[in-house]
């Protein structure tokens, strides 16, 4: 067999799947894992693809079996493990070798590593789609120098998912940490999409009294319309799955405390640093944190008792579908606006329509709506999505449903934090005269921070002392 140019380090779930995908697309590769038995088991199970894969027992052997220039995908847990492996590789690689960190790294770490003077070339790359995506076609958001992207693009575009128009969902997002930054925003949106679906599930379950089967059918029906997406599709499948142990719906016996690995939280922290409002994503991250406090929630139920009367005017399933459509548009509008803020802050040239196109297939947030988003962003990449004529029209139709859902949920004590946050943001964004004049006056009153007048007349401070005296 010809010496491989490609290598993959880290044969966990994602690494194994990606290695098989790379081999299947015709690229021979060397593989290495910290535990040798894992490498052997992986190779033994690779079937027809095994002869394109060279298993190696040590890092030195891994590097030695590859032909220069080597291109190595690193698929190890984000954080210290990445730094450890980069340090080990620094002793073995040549300057024209390239290492691509394909884990869920914090983009600040990727920036740091890129500028740390590593003795080889380095890229950071967001990979989305879970195990299935990694195996058969993920969405790929690459960051690094253009020349390195050009070197990797043929392989990465071959293993990536394809959109309906046949184009590969793999692209260069920009220098250094740009790929991991876009992946973090993807994950923030992933949290928000999941949370809003969970909220409509909650209204169906606790407000409308529907059972899991009926809820599954409803998600299934929504998946045939504007909301067509991977997350709605799997939510339908989840709700329809029976528990082999109890015989009842599996969803009903799953503990209601959500886990998280941190990417959603990074997105929220970064949005605050950028001064970019992403309240739907913030609400989704907060909701996961609240969900984890099961003991306190149980005490809350004991103290405050049952939900308020559920007999009032209930929302319809059509309202819930419209609420989810509106919430999704508002959430993505915030996510893209955050990336626009990053362009200015980091001096990147993030290509918004290209990002929407990369997200159309392979990744967890893939959906039909991303086609329309790509078109709207192509018309004007910096205009807020809610102002694009297509989405403004869709919002005009869907907002009444969102308002009914949020209002009814509030009256009935059903928590819909992400949908509410979307609506509140929209109501701030669609009004020319807001209420921050009061904030400015308060700031000037207690701290002489100054304010501007609508009529443009210069007035350093308000006559607050006189006003206070009456
Ligand atoms: C993807 C996902 C993936 C993420 C998991 C779990 O795009 O394939 O975003 O990268 O790690 O979804 O994330 P949490 O544990 O934070 O929910």
Short mmCIF file of C-alpha atoms and ligand atoms in Angstrom, two decimals:
data_model
loop_
_atom_site.label_atom_id
_atom_site.label_comp_id
_atom_site.label_asym_id
_atom_site.label_seq_id
_atom_site.Cartn_x
_atom_site.Cartn_y
_atom_site.Cartn_z
CA UNK A 1 0.00 0.00 0.00
CA UNK A 2 1.14 3.56 -0.75
CA UNK A 3 2.32 5.49 2.31
CA UNK A 4 -0.60 7.57 3.58
CA UNK A 5 -0.39 11.37 3.73
CA UNK A 6 -3.26 11.51 6.19
CA UNK A 7 -3.35 10.46 9.80
CA UNK A 8 -5.95 10.53 12.54
CA UNK A 9 -5.23 10.60 16.26
CA UNK A 10 -7.92 9.68 18.77
CA UNK A 11 -10.22 6.75 17.98
CA UNK A 12 -13.15 7.62 20.23
CA UNK A 13 -16.65 7.61 18.76
CA UNK A 14 -16.13 10.64 16.50
CA UNK A 15 -12.53 9.82 15.58
CA UNK A 16 -13.34 6.22 14.58
CA UNK A 17 -16.30 7.32 12.48
CA UNK A 18 -14.28 10.05 10.76
CA UNK A 19 -11.39 7.64 10.06
CA UNK A 20 -13.74 5.16 8.37
CA UNK A 21 -15.32 7.98 6.37
CA UNK A 22 -11.89 9.17 5.17
CA UNK A 23 -10.85 5.63 4.20
CA UNK A 24 -14.14 4.99 2.45
CA UNK A 25 -13.71 8.10 0.30
CA UNK A 26 -10.44 6.64 -0.96
CA UNK A 27 -7.83 8.33 1.22
CA UNK A 28 -5.42 5.91 2.91
CA UNK A 29 -4.62 6.95 6.45
CA UNK A 30 -2.60 6.06 9.51
CA UNK A 31 -4.39 5.90 12.86
CA UNK A 32 -3.22 6.09 16.45
CA UNK A 33 -4.93 6.00 19.82
CA UNK A 34 -3.45 6.48 23.28
CA UNK A 35 -4.64 2.99 24.25
CA UNK A 36 -3.20 0.56 21.74
CA UNK A 37 -5.94 -2.04 22.23
CA UNK A 38 -8.47 0.50 20.94
CA UNK A 39 -6.45 0.96 17.73
CA UNK A 40 -6.26 -2.80 17.21
CA UNK A 41 -9.97 -3.31 17.86
CA UNK A 42 -10.83 -0.43 15.51
CA UNK A 43 -8.70 -1.88 12.73
CA UNK A 44 -10.05 -5.38 13.25
CA UNK A 45 -13.60 -4.05 12.89
CA UNK A 46 -12.88 -1.88 9.82
CA UNK A 47 -13.90 -4.66 7.39
CA UNK A 48 -13.30 -3.81 3.72
CA UNK A 49 -11.73 -0.50 4.69
CA UNK A 50 -9.00 -2.09 6.83
CA UNK A 51 -6.49 -2.28 3.99
CA UNK A 52 -6.62 1.51 3.56
CA UNK A 53 -5.92 2.05 7.26
CA UNK A 54 -2.48 1.65 8.88
CA UNK A 55 -2.81 1.05 12.63
CA UNK A 56 0.16 2.24 14.67
CA UNK A 57 1.18 1.53 18.25
CA UNK A 58 3.30 4.57 19.07
CA UNK A 59 3.25 8.19 18.05
CA UNK A 60 6.72 7.79 16.53
CA UNK A 61 5.48 4.91 14.39
CA UNK A 62 2.37 6.90 13.46
CA UNK A 63 4.51 9.75 12.16
CA UNK A 64 7.03 7.43 10.52
CA UNK A 65 4.51 5.52 8.38
CA UNK A 66 3.16 8.72 6.80
CA UNK A 67 4.62 10.34 3.70
CA UNK A 68 5.50 14.06 3.85
CA UNK A 69 3.86 16.45 3.92
CA UNK A 70 1.71 14.84 6.57
CA UNK A 71 -1.82 16.03 7.40
CA UNK A 72 -3.00 14.84 10.80
CA UNK A 73 -6.51 15.16 12.21
CA UNK A 74 -6.53 15.38 15.98
CA UNK A 75 -9.78 14.09 17.49
CA UNK A 76 -9.21 14.12 21.24
CA UNK A 77 -11.21 15.80 24.02
CA UNK A 78 -10.99 19.61 23.95
CA UNK A 79 -8.59 21.25 26.38
CA UNK A 80 -5.47 19.76 27.94
CA UNK A 81 -5.47 16.59 25.80
CA UNK A 82 -5.06 18.76 22.68
CA UNK A 83 -2.14 20.71 24.18
CA UNK A 84 -0.52 17.44 25.33
CA UNK A 85 -0.73 15.87 21.88
CA UNK A 86 0.50 19.03 20.14
CA UNK A 87 3.50 19.05 22.50
CA UNK A 88 4.21 15.40 21.69
CA UNK A 89 3.87 16.01 17.95
CA UNK A 90 6.19 19.02 18.17
CA UNK A 91 9.05 16.60 18.78
CA UNK A 92 8.24 14.49 15.72
CA UNK A 93 6.83 16.59 12.89
CA UNK A 94 8.39 18.67 10.14
CA UNK A 95 7.54 22.33 9.44
CA UNK A 96 5.41 21.48 6.38
CA UNK A 97 3.30 18.96 8.28
CA UNK A 98 -0.20 20.10 9.21
CA UNK A 99 -2.20 19.27 12.33
CA UNK A 100 -5.95 19.91 12.35
CA UNK A 101 -7.70 20.02 15.71
CA UNK A 102 -11.16 18.68 14.85
CA UNK A 103 -12.55 18.56 18.39
CA UNK A 104 -14.92 21.06 19.97
CA UNK A 105 -12.13 23.45 21.02
CA UNK A 106 -12.78 26.85 22.51
CA UNK A 107 -11.82 29.21 19.67
CA UNK A 108 -9.67 31.27 22.05
CA UNK A 109 -7.55 28.13 22.58
CA UNK A 110 -7.30 27.67 18.82
CA UNK A 111 -6.17 31.29 18.42
CA UNK A 112 -3.61 30.78 21.18
CA UNK A 113 -2.28 27.56 19.62
CA UNK A 114 -2.13 29.14 16.18
CA UNK A 115 0.03 31.99 17.45
CA UNK A 116 2.11 29.87 19.84
CA UNK A 117 4.82 29.21 17.27
CA UNK A 118 4.19 25.50 16.86
CA UNK A 119 6.93 23.90 14.72
CA UNK A 120 4.33 22.67 12.18
CA UNK A 121 1.25 24.07 10.45
CA UNK A 122 -1.98 24.16 12.46
CA UNK A 123 -5.70 24.49 11.81
CA UNK A 124 -8.81 24.39 14.02
CA UNK A 125 -11.89 22.76 12.56
CA UNK A 126 -15.48 22.44 13.78
CA UNK A 127 -17.11 19.13 12.85
CA UNK A 128 -20.82 18.65 13.36
CA UNK A 129 -23.20 15.77 12.93
CA UNK A 130 -22.53 13.37 15.75
CA UNK A 131 -21.30 9.84 15.07
CA UNK A 132 -23.58 9.31 12.08
CA UNK A 133 -22.43 12.57 10.49
CA UNK A 134 -18.76 11.85 11.09
CA UNK A 135 -19.17 8.41 9.50
CA UNK A 136 -21.23 9.37 6.45
CA UNK A 137 -20.90 13.12 5.99
CA UNK A 138 -20.48 15.83 8.62
CA UNK A 139 -20.65 19.59 8.20
CA UNK A 140 -17.16 21.04 8.42
CA UNK A 141 -16.22 24.56 9.52
CA UNK A 142 -12.48 25.01 9.01
CA UNK A 143 -10.28 27.75 10.41
CA UNK A 144 -6.68 28.47 9.51
CA UNK A 145 -4.56 29.84 6.72
CA UNK A 146 -6.00 29.75 3.20
CA UNK A 147 -3.08 27.71 1.88
CA UNK A 148 -3.72 25.01 4.49
CA UNK A 149 -7.41 25.00 3.68
CA UNK A 150 -6.56 24.62 -0.02
CA UNK A 151 -4.38 21.63 0.87
CA UNK A 152 -7.10 19.95 2.94
CA UNK A 153 -10.18 20.95 0.91
CA UNK A 154 -10.21 18.02 -1.57
CA UNK A 155 -10.26 15.47 1.26
CA UNK A 156 -12.56 17.45 3.58
CA UNK A 157 -15.07 18.18 0.83
CA UNK A 158 -15.02 14.51 -0.17
CA UNK A 159 -15.94 13.34 3.33
CA UNK A 160 -18.45 16.13 4.07
CA UNK A 161 -22.21 15.97 3.75
CA UNK A 162 -23.78 17.19 0.51
CA UNK A 163 -26.59 19.70 0.39
CA UNK A 164 -29.61 18.96 -1.83
CA UNK A 165 -27.95 20.91 -4.67
CA UNK A 166 -24.93 18.58 -4.40
CA UNK A 167 -22.48 21.10 -2.93
CA UNK A 168 -20.25 19.89 -0.09
CA UNK A 169 -20.96 21.20 3.41
CA UNK A 170 -17.33 21.98 4.18
CA UNK A 171 -15.83 25.42 3.88
CA UNK A 172 -13.11 27.73 5.11
CA UNK A 173 -14.50 30.14 7.69
CA UNK A 174 -11.39 32.28 8.16
CA UNK A 175 -8.09 32.36 10.00
CA UNK A 176 -7.10 30.62 13.24
CA UNK A 177 -10.10 30.14 15.56
CA UNK A 178 -12.76 31.21 13.03
CA UNK A 179 -13.86 27.63 12.36
CA UNK A 180 -14.23 26.79 16.03
CA UNK A 181 -16.01 30.10 16.62
CA UNK A 182 -18.60 29.30 13.94
CA UNK A 183 -18.96 25.80 15.43
CA UNK A 184 -19.61 27.35 18.86
CA UNK A 185 -22.36 29.54 17.39
CA UNK A 186 -23.73 26.42 15.69
CA UNK A 187 -23.83 24.70 19.06
CA UNK A 188 -25.49 27.69 20.73
CA UNK A 189 -28.19 27.53 18.06
CA UNK A 190 -28.35 23.75 18.55
CA UNK A 191 -29.09 24.33 22.26
CA UNK A 192 -31.76 26.90 21.36
CA UNK A 193 -33.46 24.76 18.70
CA UNK A 194 -33.55 21.85 21.15
CA UNK A 195 -34.86 24.03 23.98
CA UNK A 196 -37.66 25.55 21.88
CA UNK A 197 -38.71 22.08 20.76
CA UNK A 198 -38.67 20.97 24.41
CA UNK A 199 -40.84 23.97 25.30
CA UNK A 200 -43.48 23.12 22.70
CA UNK A 201 -43.32 19.53 23.96
CA UNK A 202 -43.98 20.86 27.47
CA UNK A 203 -47.01 22.88 26.37
CA UNK A 204 -48.39 19.85 24.53
CA UNK A 205 -47.79 17.57 27.51
CA UNK A 206 -48.73 19.79 30.45
CA UNK A 207 -51.02 22.36 28.80
CA UNK A 208 -52.86 20.29 26.23
CA UNK A 209 -52.54 16.95 28.04
CA UNK A 210 -51.28 15.09 24.99
CA UNK A 211 -49.50 11.76 25.35
CA UNK A 212 -46.08 11.04 23.89
CA UNK A 213 -47.49 9.22 20.86
CA UNK A 214 -49.68 12.19 19.91
CA UNK A 215 -46.77 14.55 20.47
CA UNK A 216 -44.57 12.37 18.26
CA UNK A 217 -47.19 12.45 15.51
CA UNK A 218 -47.38 16.23 15.79
CA UNK A 219 -43.61 16.65 15.44
CA UNK A 220 -43.77 14.22 12.52
CA UNK A 221 -46.42 16.38 10.83
CA UNK A 222 -44.40 19.55 11.45
CA UNK A 223 -41.42 17.86 9.83
CA UNK A 224 -43.38 17.88 6.58
CA UNK A 225 -43.59 21.69 6.56
CA UNK A 226 -41.53 24.83 7.16
CA UNK A 227 -39.91 23.26 10.23
CA UNK A 228 -38.44 20.32 8.31
CA UNK A 229 -35.17 19.62 10.09
CA UNK A 230 -33.08 16.92 11.70
CA UNK A 231 -33.97 18.00 15.25
CA UNK A 232 -37.74 17.94 14.60
CA UNK A 233 -37.36 14.57 12.87
CA UNK A 234 -35.51 13.01 15.81
CA UNK A 235 -37.91 14.63 18.30
CA UNK A 236 -40.76 12.82 16.54
CA UNK A 237 -38.79 9.55 16.67
CA UNK A 238 -37.91 10.10 20.33
CA UNK A 239 -41.52 10.73 21.34
CA UNK A 240 -42.71 7.64 19.48
CA UNK A 241 -40.11 5.28 20.95
CA UNK A 242 -41.40 2.67 23.41
CA UNK A 243 -39.43 1.62 26.47
CA UNK A 244 -38.67 -2.11 26.17
CA UNK A 245 -38.58 -2.40 29.99
CA UNK A 246 -41.85 -0.73 31.03
CA UNK A 247 -43.61 -0.94 27.68
CA UNK A 248 -44.58 2.76 27.95
CA UNK A 249 -43.12 5.76 26.10
CA UNK A 250 -39.38 5.94 26.80
CA UNK A 251 -39.50 9.76 26.92
CA UNK A 252 -41.77 9.59 29.97
CA UNK A 253 -39.17 7.87 32.12
CA UNK A 254 -36.06 9.83 31.09
CA UNK A 255 -34.78 12.11 33.87
CA UNK A 256 -35.48 15.76 33.07
CA UNK A 257 -31.96 17.10 33.72
CA UNK A 258 -29.96 18.07 30.62
CA UNK A 259 -26.21 17.60 30.35
CA UNK A 260 -23.81 19.86 28.49
CA UNK A 261 -20.17 19.91 27.56
CA UNK A 262 -19.79 23.67 27.51
CA UNK A 263 -19.92 24.92 23.94
CA UNK A 264 -23.29 26.61 24.41
CA UNK A 265 -21.95 28.36 27.49
CA UNK A 266 -18.89 29.58 25.55
CA UNK A 267 -21.20 31.06 22.91
CA UNK A 268 -23.14 32.98 25.55
CA UNK A 269 -19.98 34.25 27.25
CA UNK A 270 -18.54 35.34 23.91
CA UNK A 271 -21.77 37.05 22.91
CA UNK A 272 -21.60 39.09 26.10
CA UNK A 273 -17.96 39.97 25.34
CA UNK A 274 -19.01 41.09 21.87
CA UNK A 275 -22.04 43.02 23.13
CA UNK A 276 -24.12 40.87 20.77
CA UNK A 277 -27.61 40.01 22.05
CA UNK A 278 -28.43 36.29 21.74
CA UNK A 279 -31.18 35.96 24.37
CA UNK A 280 -32.75 32.83 22.88
CA UNK A 281 -29.45 30.97 23.17
CA UNK A 282 -28.84 32.44 26.63
CA UNK A 283 -32.26 31.21 27.73
CA UNK A 284 -31.49 27.75 26.35
CA UNK A 285 -28.20 27.50 28.24
CA UNK A 286 -29.88 28.80 31.40
CA UNK A 287 -32.70 26.29 31.00
CA UNK A 288 -30.18 23.43 30.92
CA UNK A 289 -28.64 24.78 34.13
CA UNK A 290 -32.07 25.06 35.77
CA UNK A 291 -32.99 21.56 34.60
CA UNK A 292 -29.99 20.17 36.46
CA UNK A 293 -31.32 21.52 39.81
CA UNK A 294 -33.82 18.73 40.25
CA UNK A 295 -33.84 18.74 44.04
CA UNK A 296 -34.59 22.44 44.29
CA UNK A 297 -37.28 22.16 41.63
CA UNK A 298 -38.99 19.41 43.58
CA UNK A 299 -38.94 21.63 46.68
CA UNK A 300 -40.37 24.46 44.59
CA UNK A 301 -43.26 22.24 43.54
CA UNK A 302 -43.88 21.22 47.14
CA UNK A 303 -43.96 24.85 48.31
CA UNK A 304 -45.91 26.42 45.45
CA UNK A 305 -48.20 23.52 44.63
CA UNK A 306 -49.84 22.59 41.37
CA UNK A 307 -49.79 24.69 38.21
CA UNK A 308 -52.38 27.46 37.88
CA UNK A 309 -55.70 26.45 36.37
CA UNK A 310 -55.17 24.84 32.96
CA UNK A 311 -58.78 25.42 31.83
CA UNK A 312 -58.22 28.81 30.21
CA UNK A 313 -58.06 29.37 26.48
CA UNK A 314 -55.52 26.83 25.34
CA UNK A 315 -53.28 27.34 22.39
CA UNK A 316 -53.73 25.15 19.34
CA UNK A 317 -51.17 22.85 17.76
CA UNK A 318 -51.12 25.28 14.84
CA UNK A 319 -50.16 28.08 17.26
CA UNK A 320 -47.33 25.96 18.61
CA UNK A 321 -46.02 25.24 15.13
CA UNK A 322 -46.09 28.95 14.30
CA UNK A 323 -44.38 29.77 17.61
CA UNK A 324 -41.57 27.40 16.74
CA UNK A 325 -41.22 28.88 13.25
CA UNK A 326 -41.01 32.42 14.66
CA UNK A 327 -38.70 31.37 17.49
CA UNK A 328 -36.35 29.68 15.06
CA UNK A 329 -36.10 32.74 12.82
CA UNK A 330 -35.48 35.02 15.83
CA UNK A 331 -32.82 32.68 17.21
CA UNK A 332 -30.93 32.39 13.90
CA UNK A 333 -31.19 36.14 13.37
CA UNK A 334 -29.42 36.56 16.71
CA UNK A 335 -26.78 33.94 15.88
CA UNK A 336 -25.92 35.52 12.54
CA UNK A 337 -25.87 39.00 14.10
CA UNK A 338 -23.41 37.67 16.69
CA UNK A 339 -21.15 36.44 13.89
CA UNK A 340 -21.42 39.85 12.22
CA UNK A 341 -20.25 41.40 15.50
CA UNK A 342 -17.30 38.98 15.53
CA UNK A 343 -16.28 40.08 12.03
CA UNK A 344 -15.71 43.60 13.32
CA UNK A 345 -14.11 42.53 16.58
CA UNK A 346 -11.69 39.91 15.24
CA UNK A 347 -11.13 41.39 11.79
CA UNK A 348 -12.41 38.21 10.16
CA UNK A 349 -14.28 38.00 6.87
CA UNK A 350 -16.91 35.44 7.87
CA UNK A 351 -19.04 34.70 4.83
CA UNK A 352 -22.59 34.57 6.23
CA UNK A 353 -24.32 32.92 3.23
CA UNK A 354 -21.49 30.35 3.06
CA UNK A 355 -22.01 29.55 6.75
CA UNK A 356 -25.75 29.05 6.19
CA UNK A 357 -24.92 26.81 3.22
CA UNK A 358 -22.47 24.69 5.26
CA UNK A 359 -25.18 24.19 7.88
CA UNK A 360 -27.73 22.92 5.32
CA UNK A 361 -26.67 19.27 5.63
CA UNK A 362 -24.65 17.00 7.88
CA UNK A 363 -24.82 19.08 11.05
CA UNK A 364 -27.21 18.81 13.98
CA UNK A 365 -29.06 22.05 13.11
CA UNK A 366 -29.57 21.16 9.44
CA UNK A 367 -32.97 22.29 8.24
CA UNK A 368 -34.92 23.33 5.20
CA UNK A 369 -35.04 26.91 6.49
CA UNK A 370 -31.27 27.28 6.09
CA UNK A 371 -31.73 27.35 2.30
CA UNK A 372 -33.88 30.47 2.67
CA UNK A 373 -31.44 31.93 5.18
CA UNK A 374 -28.56 31.44 2.76
CA UNK A 375 -30.58 33.25 0.06
CA UNK A 376 -31.53 36.11 2.40
CA UNK A 377 -27.93 36.51 3.60
CA UNK A 378 -26.69 36.47 0.01
CA UNK A 379 -28.95 39.48 -0.69
CA UNK A 380 -27.32 41.39 2.19
CA UNK A 381 -24.99 39.56 4.60
CA UNK A 382 -25.01 42.23 7.32
CA UNK A 383 -28.75 42.98 7.39
CA UNK A 384 -30.50 41.40 10.36
CA UNK A 385 -32.37 38.33 9.12
CA UNK A 386 -35.68 39.58 10.55
CA UNK A 387 -35.48 42.49 8.10
CA UNK A 388 -35.05 40.29 5.02
CA UNK A 389 -38.38 40.47 3.12
CA UNK A 390 -38.87 36.69 3.10
CA UNK A 391 -38.35 36.34 6.85
CA UNK A 392 -40.23 39.55 7.68
CA UNK A 393 -43.23 38.05 5.86
CA UNK A 394 -42.84 34.71 7.62
CA UNK A 395 -42.60 36.49 10.97
CA UNK A 396 -45.73 38.54 10.28
CA UNK A 397 -47.59 35.26 9.79
CA UNK A 398 -46.04 33.34 12.68
CA UNK A 399 -45.78 35.97 15.43
CA UNK A 400 -49.46 35.88 16.44
CA UNK A 401 -48.99 32.18 17.23
CA UNK A 402 -45.82 32.90 19.21
CA UNK A 403 -47.62 35.63 21.18
CA UNK A 404 -50.52 33.32 22.02
CA UNK A 405 -48.16 30.55 23.11
CA UNK A 406 -46.00 32.81 25.29
CA UNK A 407 -49.01 34.61 26.83
CA UNK A 408 -50.96 31.42 27.49
CA UNK A 409 -47.90 29.66 28.90
CA UNK A 410 -47.30 32.59 31.26
CA UNK A 411 -50.90 32.52 32.49
CA UNK A 412 -50.77 28.77 32.98
CA UNK A 413 -47.38 28.55 34.63
CA UNK A 414 -45.71 26.65 31.79
CA UNK A 415 -42.07 27.63 31.31
CA UNK A 416 -41.19 28.71 27.77
CA UNK A 417 -38.02 30.72 28.45
CA UNK A 418 -36.44 30.58 24.99
CA UNK A 419 -39.64 31.36 23.11
CA UNK A 420 -40.35 34.22 25.55
CA UNK A 421 -36.82 35.55 25.15
CA UNK A 422 -37.21 35.53 21.38
CA UNK A 423 -40.47 37.42 21.57
CA UNK A 424 -39.13 40.01 24.02
CA UNK A 425 -36.10 40.59 21.79
CA UNK A 426 -38.35 40.99 18.76
CA UNK A 427 -40.52 43.49 20.59
CA UNK A 428 -37.44 45.54 21.43
CA UNK A 429 -36.09 45.27 17.88
CA UNK A 430 -39.28 46.43 16.15
CA UNK A 431 -39.81 49.65 18.09
CA UNK A 432 -37.97 52.85 17.17
CA UNK A 433 -38.49 54.53 20.57
CA UNK A 434 -37.47 52.17 23.36
CA UNK A 435 -37.20 52.75 27.10
CA UNK A 436 -33.45 53.21 27.61
CA UNK A 437 -33.98 56.99 27.92
CA UNK A 438 -35.03 56.13 31.48
CA UNK A 439 -31.78 54.19 32.01
CA UNK A 440 -29.73 57.10 30.67
CA UNK A 441 -31.54 59.56 32.91
CA UNK A 442 -30.99 57.32 35.95
CA UNK A 443 -27.29 56.95 35.10
CA UNK A 444 -26.92 60.69 34.79
CA UNK A 445 -28.90 61.27 38.00
CA UNK A 446 -26.71 59.11 40.22
CA UNK A 447 -23.40 59.16 38.36
CA UNK A 448 -23.36 62.20 36.03
CA UNK A 449 -22.79 59.83 33.08
CA UNK A 450 -24.38 62.22 30.60
CA UNK A 451 -26.98 61.67 27.88
CA UNK A 452 -27.88 62.80 24.40
CA UNK A 453 -31.08 64.71 23.61
CA UNK A 454 -33.34 63.79 20.68
CA UNK A 455 -33.30 67.43 19.51
CA UNK A 456 -29.49 67.45 19.40
CA UNK A 457 -29.20 70.38 21.85
CA UNK A 458 -26.06 69.99 23.98
CA UNK A 459 -26.86 69.52 27.64
CA UNK A 460 -24.11 67.89 29.75
CA UNK A 461 -26.40 66.81 32.58
CA UNK A 462 -30.00 66.98 33.67
CA UNK A 463 -31.20 69.41 36.38
CA UNK A 464 -31.62 66.46 38.75
CA UNK A 465 -30.71 68.30 41.96
CA UNK A 466 -33.56 70.73 41.43
CA UNK A 467 -35.92 67.91 40.51
CA UNK A 468 -34.99 65.96 43.61
CA UNK A 469 -35.73 68.96 45.80
CA UNK A 470 -39.08 69.21 44.05
C1 LIG B 1 -22.49 18.45 16.78
C2 LIG B 1 -22.73 18.60 18.25
C3 LIG B 1 -21.66 18.02 19.08
C4 LIG B 1 -21.86 18.21 20.58
C5 LIG B 1 -22.96 17.39 21.13
C6 LIG B 1 -23.09 17.46 22.64
O1 LIG B 1 -22.54 19.47 16.12
O2 LIG B 1 -22.27 17.34 16.32
O3 LIG B 1 -22.83 19.97 18.55
O4 LIG B 1 -20.44 18.63 18.68
O5 LIG B 1 -20.70 17.86 21.22
O6 LIG B 1 -24.15 17.78 20.56
O7 LIG B 1 -23.09 18.74 23.11
P1 LIG B 1 -23.57 19.04 24.61
O8 LIG B 1 -23.04 17.91 25.45
O9 LIG B 1 -22.97 20.34 25.00
O10 LIG B 1 -25.06 19.04 24.57
#
